[in-house]
């Protein structure tokens, strides 16, 4: 689950209510949309791994360096990405997302964060391989799974993994930015998050502020995710 920007070394889960927006999530899996999300996540995985390999090969890789998430090092983000991949397999197995819930999640991240860069990247790579193999073999995409933040249909998991990979790739702070995100991901994510933002307004039907609408899509997305500010606007407040 995405770690929101907030000053705490133990970063809680976000998107706590996102699974419950009926207009945002498909009740039955559409094979074409499932294929799109799996392909998008797989492409995000490969871009992440390529950048991580270059980071390690540069000779300057330091997992103890701060990421853009307060309280988390690069090692924390990589440890989380690997454990999140495992958690997606757990959910497809009908298990709770993280063994031990939120405390177990935090403990796993902390336990893995101090490893050398090469070991962290290998962990991310192996857990990606395992998750993608599991997606290829899975058939019951309409079942409900139990996430740490609430239940949702299994067919929504590939998009959620796409989000985790894309946004935390930016959070690493190793050169990948919101401007580098693929346009199809930005478009799909904006549709979800704008609906979620509007649902939390007093009347539930208001539009985004003009200052946000006038920003490029990737900047608007960064604001909605709590990753950047827009002059004249308070935080989006989704998370």
Coordinates of C-alpha atoms in Angstrom, one line a residue, residues 20-232:
X20 CA -15.5 1.0 -1.4
X21 CA -16.2 3.5 -4.2
X22 CA -18.7 1.6 -6.2
X23 CA -18.4 3.9 -9.2
X24 CA -14.6 3.4 -9.3
X25 CA -14.3 -0.4 -9.3
X26 CA -15.7 -3.0 -11.6
X27 CA -18.0 -5.6 -10.0
X28 CA -17.0 -8.3 -12.5
X29 CA -13.6 -8.6 -14.1
X30 CA -13.3 -7.3 -17.7
X31 CA -10.6 -9.4 -19.3
X32 CA -9.5 -6.5 -21.5
X33 CA -9.1 -4.2 -18.5
X34 CA -7.4 -6.9 -16.5
X35 CA -4.9 -7.5 -19.3
X36 CA -4.3 -3.7 -19.5
X37 CA -3.6 -3.5 -15.8
X38 CA -1.3 -6.6 -15.7
X39 CA 0.6 -5.3 -18.7
X40 CA 0.9 -1.9 -17.2
X41 CA 2.2 -3.3 -13.9
X42 CA 4.6 -5.5 -15.7
X43 CA 6.0 -2.6 -17.7
X44 CA 6.3 -0.6 -14.5
X45 CA 8.2 -3.5 -13.0
X46 CA 10.7 -3.6 -15.8
X47 CA 11.3 0.1 -15.8
X48 CA 11.9 0.0 -12.1
X49 CA 14.3 -2.9 -12.3
X50 CA 16.2 -1.2 -15.2
X51 CA 16.7 1.9 -13.1
X52 CA 17.6 -0.1 -10.0
X53 CA 20.3 -2.0 -12.0
X54 CA 21.7 1.3 -13.2
X55 CA 21.6 2.6 -9.7
X56 CA 23.6 -0.4 -8.3
X57 CA 26.0 -0.3 -11.2
X58 CA 26.8 3.4 -10.7
X59 CA 28.8 2.5 -7.6
X60 CA 27.0 5.3 -5.7
X61 CA 24.0 3.2 -4.5
X62 CA 23.4 3.9 -0.8
X63 CA 20.2 2.3 0.6
X64 CA 20.6 4.3 3.8
X65 CA 20.1 7.5 1.8
X66 CA 16.8 9.3 2.4
X67 CA 14.0 8.7 0.0
X68 CA 11.4 11.4 -0.6
X69 CA 9.2 9.8 2.0
X70 CA 9.9 11.3 5.5
X71 CA 11.3 8.7 7.8
X72 CA 12.0 6.2 5.1
X73 CA 15.4 5.5 3.5
X74 CA 15.7 4.1 -0.1
X75 CA 16.1 0.7 1.6
X76 CA 12.7 1.1 3.3
X77 CA 11.0 1.8 0.0
X78 CA 12.7 -1.2 -1.7
X79 CA 11.9 -3.5 1.2
X80 CA 8.3 -2.3 1.1
X81 CA 8.1 -2.9 -2.7
X82 CA 9.3 -6.5 -2.3
X83 CA 7.0 -7.3 0.7
X84 CA 4.1 -5.7 -1.1
X85 CA 4.6 -8.1 -4.0
X86 CA 4.5 -11.0 -1.6
X87 CA 1.4 -9.5 0.0
X88 CA -0.5 -9.6 -3.3
X89 CA 0.2 -13.3 -3.6
X90 CA -1.1 -13.8 -0.1
X91 CA -4.3 -12.0 -0.9
X92 CA -4.8 -14.3 -4.0
X93 CA -4.3 -17.2 -1.6
X94 CA -7.2 -16.0 0.6
X95 CA -4.9 -14.8 3.4
X96 CA -4.6 -11.4 5.1
X97 CA -2.4 -9.1 3.2
X98 CA 0.4 -9.0 5.7
X99 CA 1.1 -11.6 8.3
X100 CA 0.4 -9.8 11.6
X101 CA -1.5 -7.0 10.0
X102 CA -0.2 -3.4 10.1
X103 CA 2.4 -4.2 12.8
X104 CA 3.6 -7.2 10.8
X105 CA 3.9 -5.0 7.7
X106 CA 6.0 -2.4 9.5
X107 CA 8.2 -5.0 11.1
X108 CA 8.9 -6.7 7.8
X109 CA 9.8 -3.4 6.1
X110 CA 12.2 -2.5 8.9
X111 CA 13.8 -5.9 9.0
X112 CA 14.7 -5.7 5.3
X113 CA 15.6 -2.1 4.9
X114 CA 19.3 -2.3 6.1
X115 CA 20.5 -4.8 3.5
X116 CA 23.1 -4.0 0.8
X117 CA 21.8 -2.5 -2.4
X118 CA 22.4 -5.6 -4.5
X119 CA 20.5 -7.8 -2.0
X120 CA 17.5 -5.3 -1.9
X121 CA 17.3 -5.2 -5.7
X122 CA 17.5 -9.0 -6.0
X123 CA 14.6 -9.3 -3.5
X124 CA 12.5 -6.8 -5.5
X125 CA 13.3 -8.7 -8.7
X126 CA 12.5 -12.2 -7.3
X127 CA 9.3 -11.1 -5.7
X128 CA 8.3 -9.4 -9.0
X129 CA 9.0 -12.7 -10.9
X130 CA 6.9 -14.6 -8.4
X131 CA 4.0 -12.2 -8.5
X132 CA 3.8 -12.1 -12.3
X133 CA 3.9 -15.9 -12.5
X134 CA 1.0 -16.0 -10.0
X135 CA -1.0 -13.5 -12.1
X136 CA -0.5 -15.7 -15.2
X137 CA -1.8 -18.8 -13.3
X138 CA -4.7 -17.2 -11.4
X139 CA -8.2 -17.7 -12.7
X140 CA -10.7 -16.5 -10.1
X141 CA -10.5 -12.7 -10.5
X142 CA -14.0 -12.0 -9.2
X143 CA -13.4 -13.2 -5.7
X144 CA -13.2 -10.6 -2.9
X145 CA -9.8 -10.3 -1.2
X146 CA -8.9 -8.8 2.2
X147 CA -6.5 -5.9 2.0
X148 CA -5.0 -4.2 5.1
X149 CA -7.2 -1.2 4.4
X150 CA -10.4 -3.1 3.4
X151 CA -11.8 -5.6 1.0
X152 CA -11.8 -5.3 -2.8
X153 CA -12.2 -7.6 -5.9
X154 CA -9.1 -9.5 -6.9
X155 CA -9.3 -8.0 -10.4
X156 CA -8.4 -4.6 -8.9
X157 CA -5.1 -5.9 -7.5
X158 CA -3.0 -5.6 -10.7
X159 CA -3.9 -1.9 -10.9
X160 CA -3.0 -1.4 -7.3
X161 CA 0.3 -3.1 -7.8
X162 CA 0.9 -0.8 -10.8
X163 CA 0.2 2.2 -8.5
X164 CA 2.6 0.9 -5.9
X165 CA 5.4 0.3 -8.4
X166 CA 5.0 3.6 -10.3
X167 CA 4.6 5.9 -7.3
X168 CA 7.2 4.3 -5.1
X169 CA 9.6 4.4 -8.1
X170 CA 9.3 8.2 -7.9
X171 CA 9.6 8.1 -4.1
X172 CA 13.0 6.4 -4.4
X173 CA 14.5 9.7 -5.6
X174 CA 16.9 8.1 -8.0
X175 CA 15.9 10.1 -11.0
X176 CA 12.5 8.9 -12.0
X177 CA 9.8 11.6 -11.6
X178 CA 6.1 12.1 -12.0
X179 CA 6.8 13.5 -15.5
X180 CA 8.2 10.1 -16.4
X181 CA 5.0 8.2 -15.6
X182 CA 3.3 6.6 -18.6
X183 CA 0.3 8.6 -19.8
X184 CA -2.1 5.6 -19.6
X185 CA -1.3 5.2 -15.9
X186 CA -1.7 8.9 -15.2
X187 CA -5.0 9.0 -17.0
X188 CA -6.4 5.9 -15.2
X189 CA -5.2 7.0 -11.8
X190 CA -6.5 10.6 -12.2
X191 CA -9.9 9.2 -12.9
X192 CA -9.9 7.2 -9.7
X193 CA -8.4 9.9 -7.5
X194 CA -10.5 12.7 -8.8
X195 CA -13.6 10.7 -8.1
X196 CA -12.3 9.9 -4.6
X197 CA -11.5 13.6 -4.0
X198 CA -15.0 14.7 -5.1
X199 CA -16.6 12.0 -3.0
X200 CA -15.0 13.6 0.1
X201 CA -16.3 17.1 -0.5
X202 CA -19.4 18.3 1.4
X203 CA -21.8 18.0 -1.5
X204 CA -19.9 15.1 -3.2
X205 CA -20.3 16.6 -6.6
X206 CA -17.8 19.5 -6.7
X207 CA -15.0 19.7 -9.3
X208 CA -11.3 20.1 -8.6
X209 CA -10.1 23.6 -7.9
X210 CA -9.2 25.6 -11.0
X211 CA -5.6 25.8 -9.9
X212 CA -5.4 22.0 -10.0
X213 CA -7.2 21.6 -13.3
X214 CA -4.8 24.0 -14.9
X215 CA -1.8 22.0 -14.0
X216 CA -0.3 19.3 -16.3
X217 CA -1.8 15.9 -15.5
X218 CA 1.3 14.5 -13.9
X219 CA 1.5 17.5 -11.5
X220 CA -2.2 17.2 -10.7
X221 CA -1.6 13.5 -9.9
X222 CA 1.3 14.3 -7.6
X223 CA -0.9 16.8 -5.7
X224 CA -3.7 14.3 -5.3
X225 CA -1.3 11.7 -4.1
X226 CA 0.1 14.1 -1.5
X227 CA 3.5 14.1 -3.2
X228 CA 3.7 17.8 -4.1
X229 CA 2.0 21.1 -3.5
X230 CA 0.1 23.5 -5.8
X231 CA 0.5 27.2 -5.1
X232 CA -2.7 28.6 -3.5

